[in-house]
CSV table of C-alpha atoms in Angstrom, one decimal:
chain,number,residue,atom,x,y,z
A,19,MET,CA,-132.8,-38.3,118.8
A,20,LYS,CA,-132.8,-35.7,116.0
A,21,HIS,CA,-130.6,-32.8,117.0
A,22,ILE,CA,-132.3,-29.6,115.6
A,23,SER,CA,-130.7,-26.2,114.7
A,24,LEU,CA,-133.9,-23.5,113.8
A,25,LEU,CA,-132.8,-20.4,112.0
A,26,GLY,CA,-135.3,-17.6,112.7
A,27,ALA,CA,-136.8,-18.8,115.8
A,28,THR,CA,-139.2,-16.0,117.3
A,29,GLY,CA,-141.1,-15.8,114.1
A,30,SER,CA,-144.5,-17.5,113.0
A,31,ILE,CA,-142.8,-20.9,111.8
A,32,GLY,CA,-139.9,-20.9,114.3
A,33,GLU,CA,-142.3,-20.5,117.4
A,34,GLN,CA,-144.5,-23.5,116.0
A,35,THR,CA,-141.4,-25.6,115.3
A,36,LEU,CA,-140.6,-25.1,119.0
A,37,ASP,CA,-144.0,-26.3,119.9
A,38,VAL,CA,-143.3,-29.4,118.1
A,39,ILE,CA,-140.1,-29.9,119.8
A,40,ARG,CA,-141.6,-29.2,122.9
A,41,GLN,CA,-144.4,-31.9,122.5
A,42,HIS,CA,-141.7,-34.6,121.7
A,43,PRO,CA,-138.7,-34.1,123.9
A,44,ASP,CA,-137.7,-37.8,123.4
A,45,LYS,CA,-137.2,-37.3,119.8
A,46,PHE,CA,-136.2,-33.6,119.2
A,47,LEU,CA,-132.8,-31.5,120.8
A,48,LEU,CA,-132.6,-27.9,120.1
A,49,LYS,CA,-129.0,-27.4,119.4
A,50,ALA,CA,-128.6,-24.2,117.8
A,51,MET,CA,-130.9,-21.1,117.0
A,52,THR,CA,-131.1,-17.6,115.7
A,53,PHE,CA,-133.4,-14.7,115.9
A,54,GLY,CA,-133.9,-11.1,115.2
A,55,ARG,CA,-134.0,-8.5,117.1
A,56,ASN,CA,-136.7,-10.1,119.7
A,57,VAL,CA,-135.5,-10.6,122.8
A,58,ASP,CA,-138.4,-10.5,124.9
A,59,LYS,CA,-139.4,-13.5,122.7
A,60,ALA,CA,-136.0,-15.3,122.7
A,61,ILE,CA,-134.7,-15.5,126.2
A,62,PRO,CA,-137.6,-17.7,127.5
A,63,ILE,CA,-136.7,-20.0,124.4
A,64,ILE,CA,-133.2,-19.8,125.3
A,65,GLU,CA,-133.8,-20.5,129.2
A,66,GLN,CA,-136.2,-23.3,127.9
A,67,PHE,CA,-134.4,-25.3,125.5
A,68,GLN,CA,-131.1,-23.7,126.5
A,69,PRO,CA,-129.4,-24.5,123.2
A,70,GLU,CA,-125.7,-24.7,123.2
A,71,PHE,CA,-125.2,-21.8,120.2
A,72,VAL,CA,-127.6,-18.6,119.8
A,73,GLY,CA,-127.3,-15.8,117.1
A,74,CYS,CA,-128.5,-12.5,116.9
A,75,LEU,CA,-129.1,-9.7,114.4
A,76,ASP,CA,-127.0,-6.8,116.1
A,77,GLU,CA,-124.8,-6.1,118.8
A,78,GLU,CA,-127.4,-4.3,120.9
A,79,THR,CA,-129.3,-7.7,120.7
A,80,TYR,CA,-126.0,-9.7,121.6
A,81,HIS,CA,-125.4,-7.4,124.7
A,82,THR,CA,-128.7,-7.8,126.0
A,83,LEU,CA,-128.4,-11.8,125.7
A,84,LYS,CA,-125.2,-11.5,127.5
A,85,GLU,CA,-126.5,-9.8,130.0
A,86,GLN,CA,-129.5,-11.8,130.7
A,87,CYS,CA,-128.8,-15.4,129.7
A,88,THR,CA,-128.5,-17.5,132.7
A,89,TYR,CA,-125.9,-20.3,131.5
A,90,ASP,CA,-122.6,-20.1,129.2
A,91,VAL,CA,-123.7,-20.1,125.6
A,92,LYS,CA,-122.0,-19.5,122.3
A,93,MET,CA,-123.1,-16.4,120.6
A,94,ALA,CA,-122.7,-14.8,116.9
A,95,ILE,CA,-124.1,-11.7,115.2
A,96,GLY,CA,-125.7,-10.7,112.0
A,97,ASP,CA,-125.4,-13.4,108.5
A,98,GLU,CA,-122.6,-14.9,110.5
A,99,ALA,CA,-124.7,-16.1,113.0
A,100,ASN,CA,-127.0,-17.9,110.7
A,101,ILE,CA,-124.5,-19.7,108.9
A,102,VAL,CA,-122.6,-20.4,112.4
A,103,ALA,CA,-126.1,-21.9,112.9
A,104,ALA,CA,-126.9,-23.9,109.9
A,105,THR,CA,-123.4,-25.8,110.0
A,106,TYR,CA,-123.6,-26.0,113.9
A,107,GLU,CA,-121.5,-29.5,114.7
A,108,GLY,CA,-123.8,-32.5,116.0
A,109,VAL,CA,-126.9,-30.8,114.2
A,110,ASP,CA,-128.8,-33.2,112.0
A,111,VAL,CA,-131.4,-31.2,110.7
A,112,VAL,CA,-132.1,-27.9,109.8
A,113,VAL,CA,-135.1,-25.8,110.4
A,114,ASN,CA,-134.6,-22.6,108.1
A,115,ALA,CA,-137.6,-20.3,109.1
A,116,LEU,CA,-135.6,-17.3,107.9
A,117,VAL,CA,-138.0,-14.9,105.8
A,118,GLY,CA,-136.6,-13.4,102.5
A,119,SER,CA,-133.5,-14.2,100.9
A,120,VAL,CA,-130.9,-13.5,103.6
A,121,GLY,CA,-132.1,-17.8,104.2
A,122,LEU,CA,-130.2,-18.5,100.8
A,123,VAL,CA,-126.3,-19.0,101.8
A,124,PRO,CA,-126.9,-20.6,105.0
A,125,THR,CA,-128.9,-23.4,103.4
A,126,LEU,CA,-126.3,-23.7,101.1
A,127,LYS,CA,-123.6,-24.1,104.1
A,128,ALA,CA,-125.7,-26.5,105.8
A,129,ILE,CA,-125.8,-28.4,102.7
A,130,GLU,CA,-122.1,-28.7,102.4
A,131,GLN,CA,-122.0,-30.0,105.4
A,132,LYS,CA,-124.5,-32.7,104.6
A,133,LYS,CA,-127.6,-31.1,107.0
A,134,THR,CA,-131.1,-32.2,106.5
A,135,ILE,CA,-133.1,-29.4,105.4
A,136,ALA,CA,-136.5,-28.4,106.5
A,137,LEU,CA,-137.3,-25.6,104.5
A,138,ALA,CA,-139.9,-22.6,105.0
A,139,ASN,CA,-137.7,-20.2,103.5
A,140,LYS,CA,-139.5,-19.7,100.1
A,141,GLU,CA,-136.8,-17.0,98.6
A,142,THR,CA,-133.8,-19.9,99.0
A,143,LEU,CA,-135.2,-22.0,96.0
A,144,VAL,CA,-137.0,-18.8,94.5
A,145,THR,CA,-133.8,-16.8,93.8
A,146,ALA,CA,-131.4,-19.6,93.5
A,147,GLY,CA,-133.2,-22.7,92.7
A,148,HIS,CA,-131.1,-24.2,90.3
A,149,ILE,CA,-127.5,-23.6,92.6
A,150,VAL,CA,-129.7,-25.1,95.6
A,151,LYS,CA,-130.9,-28.2,93.5
A,152,GLU,CA,-127.3,-28.8,92.1
A,153,TYR,CA,-125.8,-28.6,95.7
A,154,ALA,CA,-128.1,-30.7,97.1
A,155,LYS,CA,-127.7,-33.6,94.2
A,156,LYS,CA,-124.0,-33.0,94.8
A,157,TYR,CA,-123.9,-33.5,98.5
A,158,ASP,CA,-127.0,-36.1,98.2
A,159,VAL,CA,-128.5,-34.1,100.8
A,160,PRO,CA,-132.9,-34.0,101.0
A,161,LEU,CA,-134.9,-31.0,100.7
A,162,LEU,CA,-138.2,-31.3,103.0
A,163,PRO,CA,-140.8,-29.1,102.5
A,164,VAL,CA,-142.5,-27.1,105.6
A,165,ASP,CA,-144.9,-25.0,103.3
A,166,SER,CA,-148.3,-26.5,103.9
A,167,GLU,CA,-148.7,-26.8,100.3
A,168,HIS,CA,-145.4,-28.4,99.4
A,169,SER,CA,-145.8,-30.8,102.4
A,170,ALA,CA,-149.0,-31.9,100.6
A,171,ILE,CA,-147.5,-32.7,97.5
A,172,PHE,CA,-144.7,-34.2,99.1
A,173,GLN,CA,-147.2,-36.5,101.4
A,174,CYS,CA,-149.3,-37.3,98.3
A,175,LEU,CA,-146.1,-38.0,96.3
A,176,GLN,CA,-145.0,-40.8,98.9
A,177,GLY,CA,-144.7,-44.6,96.8
A,178,GLU,CA,-145.3,-42.7,93.7
A,179,GLN,CA,-143.5,-42.6,90.3
A,180,ALA,CA,-142.7,-38.7,89.2
A,181,LYS,CA,-143.3,-40.1,85.4
A,182,ASN,CA,-146.8,-40.8,86.4
A,183,ILE,CA,-147.8,-36.9,87.7
A,184,GLU,CA,-149.9,-34.8,85.3
A,185,ARG,CA,-149.6,-31.9,87.2
A,186,LEU,CA,-149.3,-29.8,90.5
A,187,ILE,CA,-152.5,-28.2,91.8
A,188,VAL,CA,-151.7,-25.8,94.6
A,189,THR,CA,-154.5,-24.7,97.1
A,190,ALA,CA,-154.6,-20.7,98.0
A,191,SER,CA,-156.9,-19.3,100.9
A,192,GLY,CA,-156.9,-16.1,98.7
A,193,GLY,CA,-155.6,-14.0,101.5
A,194,SER,CA,-157.7,-11.0,103.2
A,195,PHE,CA,-159.0,-9.4,100.9
A,196,ARG,CA,-160.3,-12.7,98.8
A,197,ASP,CA,-163.8,-11.5,98.6
A,198,LYS,CA,-162.9,-8.2,97.4
A,199,LYS,CA,-163.1,-7.0,93.7
A,200,ARG,CA,-159.5,-5.0,92.4
A,201,THR,CA,-161.6,-1.7,92.1
A,202,GLU,CA,-162.5,-2.1,96.3
A,203,LEU,CA,-158.4,-2.6,96.8
A,204,GLU,CA,-158.3,1.2,96.9
A,205,GLY,CA,-157.3,2.3,99.9
A,206,VAL,CA,-157.1,-0.5,102.1
A,207,THR,CA,-155.4,-0.6,105.0
A,208,VAL,CA,-152.2,-2.6,106.6
A,209,GLU,CA,-154.4,-3.7,109.6
A,210,GLU,CA,-157.1,-4.7,107.1
A,211,ALA,CA,-154.3,-6.8,105.1
A,212,LEU,CA,-153.0,-8.2,108.4
A,213,ASN,CA,-156.1,-10.1,109.2
A,214,HIS,CA,-155.7,-13.4,107.4
A,215,PRO,CA,-159.1,-14.9,108.0
A,216,ASN,CA,-157.7,-18.6,108.0
A,217,TRP,CA,-153.9,-18.8,109.1
A,218,SER,CA,-152.0,-17.1,112.0
A,219,MET,CA,-148.6,-15.6,109.9
A,220,GLY,CA,-146.2,-13.0,110.0
A,221,ALA,CA,-146.3,-9.8,108.8
A,222,LYS,CA,-144.9,-10.1,105.4
A,223,ILE,CA,-146.0,-13.4,104.8
A,224,THR,CA,-150.0,-12.0,105.6
A,225,ILE,CA,-149.5,-9.2,103.2
A,226,ASP,CA,-147.5,-11.3,100.6
A,227,SER,CA,-150.8,-13.8,100.5
A,228,ALA,CA,-153.0,-10.7,100.3
A,229,THR,CA,-151.4,-10.1,96.8
A,230,MET,CA,-151.0,-13.4,96.1
A,231,MET,CA,-147.2,-13.3,95.6
A,232,ASN,CA,-146.6,-15.9,98.2
A,233,LYS,CA,-148.5,-18.2,96.0
A,234,GLY,CA,-146.6,-17.1,93.5
A,235,LEU,CA,-143.5,-17.6,95.3
A,236,GLU,CA,-144.8,-21.2,95.9
A,237,VAL,CA,-145.3,-22.1,92.4
A,238,ILE,CA,-141.6,-21.7,91.7
A,239,GLU,CA,-140.5,-23.4,94.6
A,240,ALA,CA,-143.2,-26.2,93.7
A,241,HIS,CA,-141.0,-26.1,90.4
A,242,TRP,CA,-137.9,-26.5,91.5
A,243,LEU,CA,-138.9,-29.2,94.6
A,244,PHE,CA,-140.4,-31.7,92.6
A,245,ASP,CA,-139.5,-30.4,89.1
A,246,ILE,CA,-142.4,-30.0,87.4
A,247,PRO,CA,-142.5,-26.8,84.6
A,248,TYR,CA,-144.6,-24.2,85.3
A,249,ASP,CA,-147.6,-25.2,82.6
A,250,ARG,CA,-148.0,-28.1,84.8
A,251,ILE,CA,-148.7,-26.2,88.1
A,252,ASP,CA,-152.3,-25.0,88.8
A,253,VAL,CA,-153.2,-22.4,91.3
A,254,LEU,CA,-156.8,-23.3,92.7
A,255,LEU,CA,-158.4,-20.6,95.3
A,256,HIS,CA,-160.2,-22.7,98.1
A,257,LYS,CA,-161.5,-20.0,100.9
A,258,GLU,CA,-161.4,-23.1,103.8
A,259,SER,CA,-157.8,-24.4,103.6
A,260,ILE,CA,-158.3,-27.6,104.3
A,261,ILE,CA,-156.9,-29.7,101.4
A,262,HIS,CA,-153.5,-27.9,101.5
A,263,SER,CA,-152.5,-29.3,97.8
A,264,MET,CA,-153.5,-32.0,95.1
A,265,VAL,CA,-151.5,-34.1,92.8
A,266,GLU,CA,-153.1,-35.2,89.3
A,267,PHE,CA,-151.8,-38.4,88.1
A,268,HIS,CA,-151.8,-39.5,84.0
A,269,ASP,CA,-154.7,-41.8,84.4
A,270,LYS,CA,-156.6,-38.4,86.1
A,271,SER,CA,-156.6,-39.6,89.5
A,272,VAL,CA,-156.4,-36.8,92.1
A,273,MET,CA,-154.7,-37.3,95.2
A,274,ALA,CA,-155.3,-34.4,97.9
A,275,GLN,CA,-153.8,-33.8,101.7
A,276,LEU,CA,-156.5,-32.4,104.0
A,277,GLY,CA,-156.4,-31.3,107.3
A,278,THR,CA,-157.2,-28.5,109.9
A,279,PRO,CA,-154.8,-25.3,109.0
A,280,ASP,CA,-152.1,-26.0,111.7
A,281,MET,CA,-148.5,-25.3,110.4
A,282,ARG,CA,-147.3,-27.5,113.4
A,283,VAL,CA,-148.5,-31.0,111.1
A,284,PRO,CA,-146.0,-29.8,107.7
A,285,ILE,CA,-143.3,-29.0,110.4
A,286,GLN,CA,-143.5,-32.2,112.2
A,287,TYR,CA,-143.7,-34.5,108.9
A,288,ALA,CA,-140.7,-32.5,108.1
A,289,LEU,CA,-138.7,-33.4,111.2
A,290,THR,CA,-140.0,-37.2,111.9
A,291,TYR,CA,-139.7,-38.0,107.9
A,292,PRO,CA,-139.9,-41.2,106.8
A,293,ASP,CA,-142.1,-41.8,109.7
A,294,ARG,CA,-145.1,-39.7,111.7
A,295,ALA,CA,-145.5,-39.0,115.3
A,296,PRO,CA,-148.7,-38.1,117.1
A,297,LEU,CA,-150.0,-34.4,117.6
A,298,THR,CA,-151.9,-34.3,120.0
A,299,GLU,CA,-152.9,-30.8,120.5
A,300,ALA,CA,-153.7,-30.6,116.7
A,301,LYS,CA,-157.6,-30.5,115.9
A,302,SER,CA,-159.1,-33.6,114.3
A,303,LEU,CA,-160.9,-32.5,110.5
A,304,ASN,CA,-164.1,-33.3,110.6
A,305,LEU,CA,-165.7,-32.8,107.7
A,306,TRP,CA,-169.2,-32.6,108.9
A,307,GLU,CA,-168.4,-29.6,110.6
A,308,ILE,CA,-166.8,-27.8,107.8
A,309,GLY,CA,-170.1,-28.6,105.8
A,310,GLN,CA,-168.5,-27.8,102.2
A,311,LEU,CA,-165.5,-26.8,100.5
A,312,ASN,CA,-165.2,-23.9,97.9
A,313,PHE,CA,-163.2,-23.9,94.7
A,314,GLN,CA,-162.0,-20.9,92.7
A,315,LYS,CA,-160.1,-20.7,89.3
A,316,ALA,CA,-157.0,-18.2,90.0
A,317,ASP,CA,-157.6,-14.9,87.9
A,318,PHE,CA,-154.3,-13.7,86.9
A,319,ASP,CA,-156.5,-10.2,86.2
A,320,ARG,CA,-157.4,-9.6,89.9
A,321,TYR,CA,-154.3,-10.9,91.3
A,322,ARG,CA,-151.7,-9.7,89.2
A,323,CYS,CA,-148.5,-10.8,91.5
A,324,LEU,CA,-149.4,-14.2,90.6
A,325,HIS,CA,-149.3,-13.5,87.3
A,326,PHE,CA,-146.1,-11.9,87.8
A,327,ALA,CA,-144.5,-15.3,89.3
A,328,TYR,CA,-145.6,-17.1,86.8
A,329,GLU,CA,-143.9,-15.3,84.1
A,330,SER,CA,-140.4,-14.6,86.0
A,331,GLY,CA,-140.5,-18.2,86.8
A,332,LYS,CA,-140.7,-19.4,83.4
A,333,ILE,CA,-138.1,-16.6,82.1
A,334,GLY,CA,-136.0,-18.0,84.6
A,335,GLY,CA,-132.4,-16.8,85.3
A,336,THR,CA,-132.0,-13.7,87.5
A,337,MET,CA,-136.0,-12.6,87.1
A,338,PRO,CA,-137.3,-14.7,90.0
A,339,ALA,CA,-134.3,-12.9,91.8
A,340,VAL,CA,-135.5,-9.6,91.0
A,341,LEU,CA,-139.3,-10.3,91.8
A,342,ASN,CA,-138.5,-11.8,95.1
A,343,ALA,CA,-136.1,-8.6,95.8
A,344,ALA,CA,-138.5,-5.6,94.8
A,345,ASN,CA,-141.4,-7.6,96.4
A,346,GLU,CA,-139.7,-7.4,100.0
A,347,VAL,CA,-139.1,-3.9,99.1
A,348,ALA,CA,-142.7,-3.1,98.3
A,349,VAL,CA,-144.5,-5.3,101.0
A,350,ASP,CA,-142.1,-3.4,103.9
A,351,ALA,CA,-142.9,0.1,102.6
A,352,PHE,CA,-146.5,-0.8,102.4
A,353,LEU,CA,-146.2,-2.1,106.0
A,354,LYS,CA,-144.5,1.3,107.0
A,355,GLY,CA,-147.5,3.2,105.2
A,356,LYS,CA,-145.1,5.0,102.5
A,357,VAL,CA,-147.3,3.4,99.7
A,358,THR,CA,-151.0,2.0,98.8
A,359,PHE,CA,-151.5,-2.0,98.8
A,360,LEU,CA,-152.0,-1.6,94.7
A,361,GLN,CA,-148.8,0.4,94.2
A,362,ILE,CA,-146.6,-3.0,95.6
A,363,GLU,CA,-147.6,-4.3,91.9
A,364,GLU,CA,-147.0,-1.6,90.8
A,365,LEU,CA,-143.3,-0.8,91.8
A,366,ILE,CA,-142.7,-5.1,91.3
A,367,GLU,CA,-143.9,-4.5,87.7
A,368,LYS,CA,-141.7,-1.4,87.0
A,369,ALA,CA,-138.6,-3.5,88.5
A,370,LEU,CA,-139.2,-6.7,86.5
A,371,ILE,CA,-139.6,-4.2,83.2
A,372,ARG,CA,-135.9,-2.8,83.8
A,373,HIS,CA,-134.1,-6.0,84.3
A,374,HIS,CA,-132.2,-7.8,81.6
A,375,VAL,CA,-132.3,-11.3,82.5
A,376,MET,CA,-129.1,-13.4,82.7
A,377,THR,CA,-129.7,-16.9,82.2
A,378,LYS,CA,-127.5,-18.9,83.9
A,379,PRO,CA,-126.3,-16.6,87.2
A,380,SER,CA,-123.8,-17.3,89.7
A,381,LEU,CA,-124.7,-16.9,93.3
A,382,GLN,CA,-122.6,-13.7,93.1
A,383,ASP,CA,-124.9,-12.4,90.3
A,384,ILE,CA,-127.4,-13.3,92.4
A,385,HIS,CA,-126.3,-11.2,94.7
A,386,GLU,CA,-126.1,-8.3,92.7
A,387,VAL,CA,-128.8,-8.4,91.3
A,388,ASP,CA,-130.7,-8.4,94.6
A,389,LYS,CA,-129.2,-5.6,95.5
A,390,ASP,CA,-129.6,-3.4,92.5
A,391,THR,CA,-133.3,-4.2,92.5
A,392,ARG,CA,-133.8,-3.2,96.1
A,393,ASP,CA,-131.9,0.2,95.4
A,394,PHE,CA,-133.8,1.1,92.4
A,395,VAL,CA,-137.2,0.0,94.1
A,396,GLN,CA,-136.0,2.4,97.4
A,397,SER,CA,-134.9,5.1,94.6
A,398,ILE,CA,-138.7,5.2,93.4
A,399,LEU,CA,-139.8,5.6,96.8
A,400,THR,CA,-137.6,8.3,97.6
């Protein structure tokens, strides 16, 4: 029995993690969880799984929880709640399904407590990959990837030697506008951008998929997870999302991990690793039903955010933190109707151009750069 702490329980990854726990009550127990403000989703989860600790975003949500919970549960508010949940006594695995840079500090605190990290929060490695890797090495804690692409690479590397890796091939669906030319992106709506053809994800990640920033962040994440330089990480457009990623070895052999698009598969693999467990509700992959698989080289001119991510990763230091912070503010502005779709990348580019890179930033440096970047992008918006 593994005791689980779930950060971001009401989000897309959080809900699918709960589904995995629900299917294996003999293997997993939800001991702690956090969420934002979505009480309507949180209360049924809390009542079903009855975790010992629940964290939420603000006092209003906290008081609503207090009124509606039918049993005595420990509670906390805000950023501190994520830290309490991540370090909660008796927890074996912390599933970090938070969205944004808020996921960084809880991850570091959990590593200090020697909790296994099942990481779905890209920003943790994007903004402070060098610090997270140092912590993981110091405390001998495994970082198990939950993203389907990184899980695919991780699975392909089981039993293999790192010295034999030639390159990583990260696949991408191309997002909501993959069949549109850049000239056709003028005036696209939020609703159109949120209509992902393959995956059901949260709003922010779905927009990131449409801009391909999501894939750019995954490239940076793959660099840190697998210690592979950026010039040996390729992105391949693959509309069907059947091949989740591939690894090419020195002998030119390529290994791929395939499956129907279902995030419960990589989530469960992270929770059961190094074992596997049945996932009876998942759909089997019948390739004859698919018919054919399509592939296309990723174009930096078409997907400028992907280019920004590669360049930011190569520069390193504080540049990826700027990339991430600017993107978060820009995407939020787009979702609120304040900017157009193409203005997302314009705002990010402006933030990257103005930034003076710190090559070996501390955690405090990263926090300050993050805040400064957000303030700068907000100043443009107002």
